[in-house]
Coordinates of C-alpha atoms and ligand atoms in Angstrom, one line a residue:
X1 CA 37.7 264.8 121.6
X2 CA 37.3 261.1 120.8
X3 CA 35.1 260.0 118.0
X4 CA 32.2 257.7 118.3
X5 CA 33.5 254.1 118.0
X6 CA 30.5 252.0 119.0
X7 CA 32.9 250.6 121.7
X8 CA 32.1 252.6 124.7
X9 CA 31.1 249.6 126.8
X10 CA 34.5 247.9 125.9
X11 CA 36.3 251.1 126.9
X12 CA 34.4 251.2 130.2
X13 CA 35.2 247.6 131.0
X14 CA 38.9 248.1 130.2
X15 CA 39.1 251.5 132.1
X16 CA 37.3 250.3 135.3
X17 CA 38.6 246.8 136.1
X18 CA 37.0 244.7 138.8
X19 CA 39.9 244.4 141.1
X20 CA 40.2 241.8 143.9
X21 CA 37.1 242.9 145.8
X22 CA 34.3 243.1 143.2
X23 CA 30.6 242.5 142.9
X24 CA 28.4 241.4 139.9
X25 CA 26.2 243.7 137.8
X26 CA 23.3 241.9 136.3
X27 CA 21.1 242.4 133.2
X28 CA 17.6 242.5 134.6
X29 CA 16.2 241.1 131.4
X30 CA 18.1 237.8 131.7
X31 CA 19.5 237.7 135.3
X32 CA 22.9 237.1 133.8
X33 CA 26.1 238.9 134.9
X34 CA 27.2 241.7 132.6
X35 CA 30.4 242.7 134.5
X36 CA 32.2 242.5 137.8
X37 CA 32.7 245.9 139.2
X38 CA 35.1 247.4 141.8
X39 CA 33.6 247.4 145.3
X40 CA 35.0 250.1 147.5
X41 CA 35.1 248.5 150.9
X42 CA 37.7 250.3 152.9
X43 CA 37.6 253.8 154.4
X44 CA 41.1 254.6 153.1
X45 CA 39.9 254.6 149.5
X46 CA 37.1 256.9 150.3
X47 CA 39.4 259.3 152.2
X48 CA 41.9 259.4 149.3
X49 CA 39.1 260.3 146.9
X50 CA 38.1 263.2 149.3
X51 CA 41.7 264.3 149.5
X52 CA 41.9 264.5 145.7
X53 CA 38.6 266.3 145.4
X54 CA 39.7 268.9 148.0
X55 CA 42.8 269.7 146.0
X56 CA 41.0 270.3 142.7
X57 CA 41.4 273.8 141.3
X58 CA 38.0 275.2 140.3
X59 CA 39.3 276.7 137.0
X60 CA 37.5 279.9 135.8
X61 CA 33.9 279.9 134.8
X62 CA 34.6 280.2 131.1
X63 CA 36.8 277.0 131.1
X64 CA 34.1 275.2 133.1
X65 CA 31.5 276.2 130.6
X66 CA 33.7 275.0 127.7
X67 CA 34.3 271.6 129.4
X68 CA 30.5 271.1 130.0
X69 CA 29.7 272.1 126.4
X70 CA 32.2 269.5 125.2
X71 CA 30.7 266.9 127.6
X72 CA 27.2 267.7 126.2
X73 CA 28.4 267.2 122.6
X74 CA 30.0 263.9 123.6
X75 CA 26.8 262.7 125.3
X76 CA 24.9 263.2 122.1
X77 CA 27.6 261.8 119.9
X78 CA 27.6 258.6 121.9
X79 CA 23.8 258.4 122.4
X80 CA 23.5 254.9 121.0
X81 CA 26.3 253.4 123.1
X82 CA 25.1 255.2 126.3
X83 CA 21.5 254.0 125.7
X84 CA 22.7 250.5 125.1
X85 CA 24.6 250.4 128.4
X86 CA 21.6 251.8 130.3
X87 CA 19.3 249.2 128.8
X88 CA 21.7 246.4 129.6
X89 CA 22.0 247.2 133.3
X90 CA 18.7 249.0 134.1
X91 CA 16.4 247.1 131.7
X92 CA 14.6 250.1 130.3
X93 CA 13.6 249.9 126.6
X94 CA 16.2 251.3 124.2
X95 CA 13.9 254.1 123.1
X96 CA 13.4 255.2 126.7
X97 CA 17.1 254.9 127.3
X98 CA 17.8 257.2 124.4
X99 CA 15.2 259.6 125.7
X100 CA 17.0 259.6 129.0
X101 CA 20.4 260.3 127.4
X102 CA 18.9 263.3 125.7
X103 CA 17.2 264.4 128.9
X104 CA 20.5 264.1 130.9
X105 CA 22.4 266.0 128.2
X106 CA 19.9 268.8 128.4
X107 CA 21.0 269.4 132.1
X108 CA 24.6 269.7 131.0
X109 CA 23.7 272.2 128.3
X110 CA 21.5 274.1 130.7
X111 CA 24.2 274.5 133.3
X112 CA 27.0 275.1 130.7
X113 CA 24.9 278.1 129.5
X114 CA 23.7 279.4 132.9
X115 CA 25.3 282.6 134.2
X116 CA 26.2 282.7 137.9
X117 CA 26.0 286.1 139.5
X118 CA 25.7 287.8 142.9
X119 CA 23.8 291.0 143.4
X120 CA 24.3 294.6 144.5
X121 CA 22.3 295.8 147.5
X122 CA 21.2 299.4 148.3
X123 CA 22.9 300.5 151.5
X124 CA 20.4 301.2 154.3
X125 CA 20.6 304.4 156.4
X126 CA 22.4 302.5 159.2
X127 CA 25.3 301.7 156.8
X128 CA 25.1 304.8 154.7
X129 CA 28.8 305.1 154.0
X130 CA 29.1 301.7 152.4
X131 CA 28.7 299.7 149.2
X132 CA 27.1 296.3 149.6
X133 CA 27.1 293.3 147.3
X134 CA 27.2 289.5 147.2
X135 CA 29.4 287.1 145.3
X136 CA 28.6 283.4 144.6
X137 CA 31.3 280.9 145.5
X138 CA 31.6 277.1 145.1
X139 CA 30.2 275.3 148.1
X140 CA 33.2 272.9 148.2
X141 CA 33.6 269.2 147.4
X142 CA 30.3 267.4 146.9
X143 CA 29.1 263.9 147.6
X144 CA 26.5 262.8 145.1
X145 CA 24.5 259.6 145.6
X146 CA 22.1 258.4 142.9
X147 CA 19.6 255.6 142.2
X148 CA 19.4 253.1 139.3
X149 CA 16.1 254.1 137.7
X150 CA 17.5 257.0 135.6
X151 CA 21.2 256.3 135.9
X152 CA 22.3 259.2 133.6
X153 CA 19.8 261.8 134.4
X154 CA 19.8 261.6 138.2
X155 CA 23.6 261.8 138.2
X156 CA 24.0 264.5 135.6
X157 CA 21.5 266.8 137.1
X158 CA 23.9 266.9 140.1
X159 CA 27.3 266.7 138.4
X160 CA 26.7 269.4 135.9
X161 CA 25.6 272.2 138.3
X162 CA 28.3 271.0 140.8
X163 CA 31.0 271.5 138.2
X164 CA 29.4 274.6 136.6
X165 CA 29.6 276.2 140.1
X166 CA 33.3 275.3 140.5
X167 CA 33.1 272.3 142.7
X168 CA 34.8 268.8 142.6
X169 CA 32.4 266.0 143.1
X170 CA 32.4 262.3 144.1
X171 CA 29.6 260.2 142.7
X172 CA 28.4 257.0 144.4
X173 CA 26.2 255.5 141.7
X174 CA 23.6 252.8 142.4
X175 CA 25.1 249.4 142.8
X176 CA 22.8 248.1 140.0
X177 CA 24.0 250.7 137.4
X178 CA 27.6 251.6 137.8
X179 CA 28.5 251.1 134.1
X180 CA 26.4 254.0 133.0
X181 CA 28.3 256.1 135.6
X182 CA 31.7 254.9 134.3
X183 CA 30.7 255.7 130.7
X184 CA 29.7 259.2 131.7
X185 CA 33.0 259.7 133.5
X186 CA 35.0 258.5 130.5
X187 CA 33.2 261.1 128.3
X188 CA 33.6 263.8 131.0
X189 CA 37.4 263.2 131.0
X190 CA 37.4 263.2 127.2
X191 CA 35.7 266.6 127.4
X192 CA 38.5 267.9 129.6
X193 CA 36.8 267.6 133.0
X194 CA 39.8 266.7 135.3
X195 CA 39.9 263.2 136.7
X196 CA 39.8 264.4 140.3
X197 CA 37.0 266.9 139.6
X198 CA 34.5 264.0 138.9
X199 CA 35.4 260.8 140.7
X200 CA 33.3 257.6 141.1
X201 CA 33.2 255.3 144.1
X202 CA 31.3 252.1 143.1
X203 CA 30.2 249.8 145.9
X204 CA 27.6 247.1 146.6
X205 CA 24.6 247.9 148.7
X206 CA 26.3 247.1 152.0
X207 CA 29.6 248.8 151.4
X208 CA 27.7 251.9 150.0
X209 CA 26.1 252.3 153.5
X210 CA 28.7 251.0 155.8
X211 CA 31.8 252.5 154.1
X212 CA 31.3 255.0 151.4
X213 CA 28.3 256.8 152.9
X214 CA 29.7 256.8 156.4
X215 CA 33.1 258.1 155.5
X216 CA 31.8 260.8 153.1
X217 CA 29.3 262.1 155.6
X218 CA 31.8 262.2 158.4
X219 CA 34.5 264.0 156.4
X220 CA 34.4 267.8 157.1
X221 CA 36.0 268.5 153.7
X222 CA 32.8 267.3 151.9
X223 CA 30.6 270.4 152.1
X224 CA 27.6 269.2 150.2
X225 CA 25.6 266.1 149.9
X226 CA 23.0 265.6 147.2
X227 CA 21.0 262.4 147.4
X228 CA 18.4 260.9 145.2
X229 CA 16.7 257.7 146.4
X230 CA 14.3 256.4 149.0
X231 CA 13.1 258.5 151.9
X232 CA 14.5 256.1 154.6
X233 CA 18.0 256.3 153.1
X234 CA 17.6 260.1 152.8
X235 CA 16.8 260.4 156.5
X236 CA 19.8 258.4 157.4
X237 CA 22.1 260.4 155.2
X238 CA 20.7 263.7 156.4
X239 CA 21.3 262.6 160.1
X240 CA 24.9 261.7 159.3
X241 CA 25.4 264.9 157.2
X242 CA 24.2 267.0 160.2
X243 CA 27.2 266.0 162.3
X244 CA 29.5 267.8 159.8
X245 CA 26.9 270.5 159.0
X246 CA 26.9 269.8 155.2
X247 CA 24.5 271.6 152.9
X248 CA 22.0 268.8 151.9
X249 CA 19.6 268.2 149.0
X250 CA 17.3 265.3 149.2
X251 CA 15.3 264.0 146.2
X252 CA 13.2 261.3 147.7
X253 CA 10.3 259.0 147.1
X254 CA 6.8 260.0 146.0
X255 CA 3.2 258.7 146.0
X256 CA 1.8 260.8 143.1
X257 CA -2.0 261.1 142.9
X258 CA -3.6 261.5 139.4
X259 CA -7.0 263.1 139.7
X260 CA -9.3 263.1 136.7
X261 CA -12.4 265.2 137.0
X262 CA -15.7 264.6 135.2
X263 CA -15.1 267.5 132.8
X264 CA -11.6 266.3 131.7
X265 CA -10.7 265.4 128.1
X266 CA -10.8 261.6 128.7
X267 CA -8.5 260.6 125.8
X268 CA -5.9 263.2 127.0
X269 CA -6.2 261.8 130.5
X270 CA -5.8 258.2 129.4
X271 CA -2.7 259.1 127.4
X272 CA -1.3 261.1 130.3
X273 CA -2.0 258.2 132.6
X274 CA -0.2 255.7 130.3
X275 CA 2.9 257.8 130.2
X276 CA 2.9 258.7 133.9
X277 CA 2.3 255.1 134.9
X278 CA 4.2 252.9 132.5
X279 CA 7.3 255.0 131.7
X280 CA 10.3 252.9 132.9
X281 CA 7.8 250.1 133.9
X282 CA 6.5 252.4 136.6
X283 CA 9.9 252.8 138.2
X284 CA 10.0 256.5 138.5
X285 CA 9.7 258.7 141.6
X286 CA 7.1 260.8 139.9
X287 CA 5.2 257.8 138.5
X288 CA 1.4 258.0 138.8
X289 CA 0.7 255.9 142.0
X290 CA -2.9 256.6 143.0
X291 CA -5.5 257.1 140.2
X292 CA -8.6 259.0 141.4
X293 CA -11.3 259.1 138.8
X294 CA -14.7 260.8 139.1
X295 CA -17.3 258.1 139.6
X296 CA -19.4 259.4 136.6
X297 CA -16.6 258.6 134.1
X298 CA -15.0 255.7 135.9
X299 CA -16.3 252.9 133.6
X300 CA -15.4 254.7 130.4
X301 CA -12.0 255.6 131.7
X302 CA -11.2 252.1 132.8
X303 CA -12.2 250.5 129.5
X304 CA -10.1 253.0 127.5
X305 CA -7.2 252.5 129.8
X306 CA -7.5 248.7 129.6
X307 CA -7.4 248.9 125.8
X308 CA -4.1 250.9 125.9
X309 CA -2.6 248.5 128.5
X310 CA -3.4 245.5 126.3
X311 CA -1.1 246.8 123.6
X312 CA 2.0 247.2 125.8
X313 CA 4.8 244.8 124.9
X314 CA 6.7 243.4 127.8
X315 CA 10.2 242.1 127.0
X316 CA 13.9 242.7 126.9
X317 CA 14.6 246.4 126.4
X318 CA 17.1 245.6 123.7
X319 CA 14.2 244.3 121.5
X320 CA 12.9 247.4 119.7
X321 CA 9.3 246.2 120.0
X322 CA 9.5 246.3 123.8
X323 CA 7.6 249.1 125.5
X324 CA 7.8 247.7 129.1
X325 CA 11.1 246.2 130.3
X326 CA 11.9 244.1 133.3
X327 CA 11.9 245.5 136.9
X328 CA 15.4 246.1 138.4
X329 CA 15.6 243.0 140.6
X330 CA 13.7 239.8 141.5
X331 CA 13.0 241.4 144.9
X332 CA 11.2 244.2 143.1
X333 CA 9.0 241.7 141.2
X334 CA 8.2 239.9 144.5
X335 CA 7.3 243.2 146.2
X336 CA 5.0 244.3 143.4
X337 CA 3.4 240.9 143.2
X338 CA 2.7 241.0 147.0
X339 CA 1.2 244.5 146.7
X340 CA -1.2 243.2 144.0
X341 CA -2.1 240.1 145.9
X342 CA -2.8 242.0 149.1
X343 CA -5.0 244.5 147.2
X344 CA -7.0 241.7 145.7
X345 CA -7.4 240.0 149.1
X346 CA -8.7 243.3 150.5
X347 CA -11.4 243.7 147.8
X348 CA -9.7 245.3 144.7
X349 CA -10.8 244.0 141.3
X350 CA -8.4 242.7 138.6
X351 CA -9.6 244.2 135.4
X352 CA -6.7 243.2 133.2
X353 CA -3.3 241.6 133.5
X354 CA -1.0 240.9 130.6
X355 CA 0.4 237.3 130.3
X356 CA 4.1 236.8 130.1
X357 CA 5.2 234.5 127.2
X358 CA 6.8 231.2 128.0
X359 CA 10.0 232.6 126.6
X360 CA 10.0 235.5 129.1
X361 CA 9.1 233.3 132.0
X362 CA 12.1 231.0 131.1
X363 CA 14.4 234.0 130.5
X364 CA 15.6 234.4 134.0
X365 CA 14.6 238.1 133.7
X366 CA 12.7 240.1 136.3
X367 CA 9.4 240.7 134.4
X368 CA 6.1 241.7 135.9
X369 CA 3.0 242.0 133.6
X370 CA 1.2 245.3 133.2
X371 CA -1.9 245.2 135.5
X372 CA -5.0 247.2 136.0
X373 CA -6.8 247.2 139.3
X374 CA -10.0 249.0 140.3
X375 CA -12.0 249.3 143.6
X376 CA -8.7 250.2 145.3
X377 CA -9.2 252.0 148.6
X378 CA -7.0 254.4 150.6
X379 CA -6.3 251.9 153.3
X380 CA -4.7 249.4 151.0
X381 CA -0.9 249.2 151.0
X382 CA -0.7 249.8 147.3
X383 CA -2.0 253.3 147.8
X384 CA 0.3 254.0 150.8
X385 CA 3.6 253.1 149.2
X386 CA 5.4 253.6 145.9
X387 CA 4.3 250.8 143.6
X388 CA 7.5 251.1 141.4
X389 CA 6.0 248.7 138.9
X390 CA 3.6 248.5 136.0
X391 CA 0.4 248.4 138.0
X392 CA -2.4 251.0 137.5
X393 CA -4.5 251.2 140.7
X394 CA -7.8 253.0 140.4
X395 CA -10.2 254.5 142.9
X396 CA -13.2 256.7 142.5
X397 CA -14.3 260.0 144.1
X398 CA -17.4 262.3 144.0
X399 CA -16.3 265.7 145.2
X400 CA -13.4 268.0 144.7
X401 CA -13.0 268.6 148.4
X402 CA -12.9 264.9 149.2
X403 CA -10.4 264.0 146.5
X404 CA -8.0 266.8 147.4
X405 CA -8.1 265.7 151.1
X406 CA -7.4 262.1 150.0
X407 CA -4.6 263.1 147.6
X408 CA -2.9 265.0 150.4
X409 CA -3.4 262.3 153.0
X410 CA 0.2 260.9 152.6
X411 CA 3.5 261.8 154.1
X412 CA 4.9 262.3 150.5
X413 CA 4.6 265.3 148.3
X414 CA 6.7 265.0 145.1
X415 CA 4.5 265.1 142.0
X416 CA 0.7 265.3 141.5
X417 CA -1.4 265.4 138.4
X418 CA -4.9 266.6 137.6
X419 CA -7.0 266.6 134.5
X420 CA -9.9 269.1 134.1
X421 CA -11.2 271.6 131.7
X422 CA -12.5 273.9 134.4
X423 CA -9.9 276.6 134.6
X424 CA -10.9 277.9 138.1
X425 CA -10.8 274.3 139.5
X426 CA -7.5 273.8 137.8
X427 CA -5.9 276.7 139.7
X428 CA -7.7 275.9 142.9
X429 CA -6.8 272.3 143.1
X430 CA -3.2 272.9 141.9
X431 CA -2.7 275.3 144.7
X432 CA -4.3 273.0 147.3
X433 CA -2.3 269.9 146.4
X434 CA 0.7 269.3 148.7
X435 CA 3.3 268.6 146.1
X436 CA 6.5 270.2 144.7
X437 CA 5.4 269.7 141.1
X438 CA 1.9 269.6 139.6
X439 CA 1.1 268.4 136.1
X440 CA -2.1 270.1 134.7
X441 CA -3.6 268.1 131.9
X442 CA -0.1 266.7 131.5
X443 CA 2.0 263.9 133.0
X444 CA 5.3 264.6 131.2
X445 CA 6.6 267.4 133.4
X446 CA 10.4 266.9 133.7
X447 CA 12.8 269.4 132.0
X448 CA 16.2 270.9 132.8
X449 CA 14.7 274.4 132.9
X450 CA 12.2 273.5 135.5
X451 CA 12.7 273.1 139.3
X452 CA 12.4 269.4 140.2
X453 CA 11.8 268.4 143.9
X454 CA 9.3 267.6 146.6
X455 CA 7.8 268.7 149.8
X456 CA 7.0 266.8 153.1
X457 CA 8.9 263.4 153.2
X458 CA 9.7 263.7 149.4
X459 CA 12.7 265.9 150.1
X460 CA 14.4 269.2 150.5
X461 CA 15.9 271.4 147.7
X462 CA 15.4 271.6 143.9
X463 CA 17.3 270.2 141.0
X464 CA 17.4 271.7 137.5
X465 CA 16.6 275.3 136.7
X466 CA 18.4 278.3 138.3
X467 CA 17.3 277.0 141.7
X468 CA 19.4 273.8 141.1
X469 CA 22.7 275.6 140.9
X470 CA 22.1 277.5 144.2
X471 CA 22.4 274.1 145.9
X472 CA 26.1 274.1 144.9
X473 CA 26.9 277.7 145.8
X474 CA 27.5 279.7 148.9
X475 CA 26.5 283.4 149.0
X476 CA 29.2 285.7 150.4
X477 CA 28.1 289.2 151.5
X478 CA 30.6 292.0 151.1
X479 CA 30.4 295.4 152.8
X480 CA 32.9 298.1 151.7
X481 CA 33.5 301.4 153.5
X482 CA 33.5 304.3 151.1
Ligands
NAD1 N1 12.9 262.6 144.0 C1 13.6 262.2 143.0 O1 14.1 263.0 142.2 C2 13.9 260.7 142.8 C3 14.4 260.3 141.6 C4 14.6 259.0 141.3 C5 14.3 258.0 142.4 N2 13.9 258.5 143.5 C6 13.5 257.5 144.6 O2 14.6 256.5 144.7 C7 14.0 255.3 145.1 C8 14.5 254.1 144.2 O3 15.8 254.1 144.2 P1 16.7 253.0 145.0 O4 16.0 251.8 145.3 O5 18.1 252.9 144.4 O6 16.9 253.9 146.4 P2 17.8 253.7 147.6 O7 17.5 254.7 148.6 O8 17.8 252.2 148.1 O9 19.3 253.9 147.0 C9 19.6 255.1 146.3 C10 21.1 255.2 146.3 O10 21.5 255.5 147.6 C11 22.6 254.6 148.0 N3 22.4 254.6 149.5 C12 21.3 254.2 150.2 N4 21.6 254.4 151.5 C13 22.8 254.9 151.6 C14 23.7 255.3 152.7 N5 23.2 255.2 154.0 N6 24.9 255.8 152.4 C15 25.3 255.9 151.2 N7 24.6 255.5 150.1 C16 23.4 255.0 150.3 C17 22.3 253.4 147.3 O11 23.4 252.6 147.2 C18 21.9 254.0 145.9 O12 23.0 254.4 145.2 C19 12.5 255.5 145.1 O13 12.1 255.7 146.4 C20 12.4 256.7 144.2 O14 11.2 257.4 144.4 C21 13.6 259.8 143.8
LIG2 N1 11.2 260.5 136.8 C1 12.1 261.5 137.3 C2 13.2 260.9 138.1 C3 12.6 260.1 139.1 O1 12.6 258.9 139.1 C4 12.5 262.5 136.2 O2 11.6 262.6 135.4 O3 13.5 263.2 136.3

C-alpha cells in the first residue's frame, strides 16, 4: 500500500499522459486548462480494452473482498487529495468534495462486506426426485458510463459491486472529470485490483458517443452496461445495448417535486429545501426542482428561504468560505440563465438573486448566482426540465389531491420529497408519488445501504444496497437428480 503523499494529482498526470490525440480538462472556477487528457478516438483501442477485460480471472470472493477493503482504506487515506482533484475539475466546494469521497468510499465498504449467495428451492411434486438450488455468477465484462456531477460516487457505486461480483469493468468517465477517475484507478491498483479488471477509456464528448459507446455496445463480450446520465443518452445506449442483448441499468435524469403541507415544521422544510436545492450548486439528479408550497404558508416559507439563500457564498470551491461553486460549463450557465429569463417573461417573480462580485465576474469561471423565483406555473419550462443550477422555483397549491397530480405530471420519477406532520397523509402521499425514492421530512436520502434509482423516464434498475449487486450477477438454476 502506498502512503499518503499529498501528490496524487502529480501521480495522475504522470501515469496518464495526454498522448498525441488529447483534449483539455478545465477548471470551471477559472475556465483555465488543468490538464490535457488522452482522447480515445479509434475503435481498435476500445476493442483491445474489451479483450483485456474478457481475459481477467475473477479471483475468489475472499480475495475480491480484501482488494475492495484495501481500496476503501486508500480512499479515506487520500481524502484530501481526492477532494482537491474533484473540486479542481468539477467546481464543487471542498467540503462537499470531501463529503463525496466519504460517500463514494461507503459503497466500496458496503460491497466489500456484502455476502453473495444463491438459494435452495423446495422441489415440487413434479420434480420430486431432485434437489434444486441457484448459484450467483458474475455477469461478465461491464461497461460503466458516468457523469461529472459526482465523479467519484457515481463511478464507485458501479465499480465496487461489479468487482465484488467477480467482473472486470471498463469505465468511460465524463469528459469534464477524467482526473478523478484516474486517481481512483491508481488507488485501486495500489489496493491490488488488477489493471485489466478496472480500465478507463477517457474521451471527449464526441468520441465518447461515436467511438467508445458504439464499440462497447456492439461488442458481444460486454455483458452489462450501467449508465448514469441524461435520459436522452440513456435511451440511445439502451437501444444500442439491445442489439447485443446486454443487461442494462439506467440511472437517468429527474425532476423532483418538493411538497410542503400547511402542517409541516417550516424550519425543517426550509433546511431540507436548502440542502436539496443548493447541494453541488443544484447539479444533482435528485435536486429539488419544483417546490410546491401550501398557499397558507407560502409567504412565511418564501421569506425564511430567502434569508437562507442570502447567506450562501458563491465562489471558487477551493476557497473554504465557498458554499456554492461554479456550474460545470459556460453552456450550463447560459442554459440556467435562459430558464430564469423565460420564467420571468411568463410571469414568475424574482424574489431574490445574489450578486456576483466583480472578481468572480472577471474570473473566467462559470458562476450563476443563487436565485429565488415565485409564481412559477406548471407550464413554464423551468418546471418541465432539470434546472441543474442554484435556482429555487416556487409554486403554490391548495389541496393534496391537486398537488399529487401535479407532482406526478412529468415523464420523470427519480426522487420526490414531502414535508408534513400528518402521519396518515405522509403514508398516503408517499405511496401515491410516482418516484423511485421519497424523502419524508428529509432531503438527504442517499446512502450505500439504500436502493437508489428511478421509475418512468428516470431509469431502470437500482444502485447501492443488496439490489445493486444483482445488476452485476446472473442467477444460474441447478437441478440434481437424486
Ligand atoms: N439517476 C442518477 O443516479 C443520476 C446521477 C447523476 C446524474 N444523473 C443525470 O446526469 C445528467 C447530467 O450529466 P451529464 O450532463 O454528464 O449527462 P450526459 O448524458 O450528457 O453524459 C453522461 C455520460 O455519458 C456519456 N455519454 C453520453 N452519451 C453517450 C453515448 N451515446 N455513448 C457513450 N457515452 C455517452 C458522456 O460522455 C458522460 O460520460 C443529468 O440528467 C442528471 O440528472 C443521473
Ligand atoms: N445526487 C445523487 C447523484 C445524482 O446526481 C446522489 O446523491 O447519489
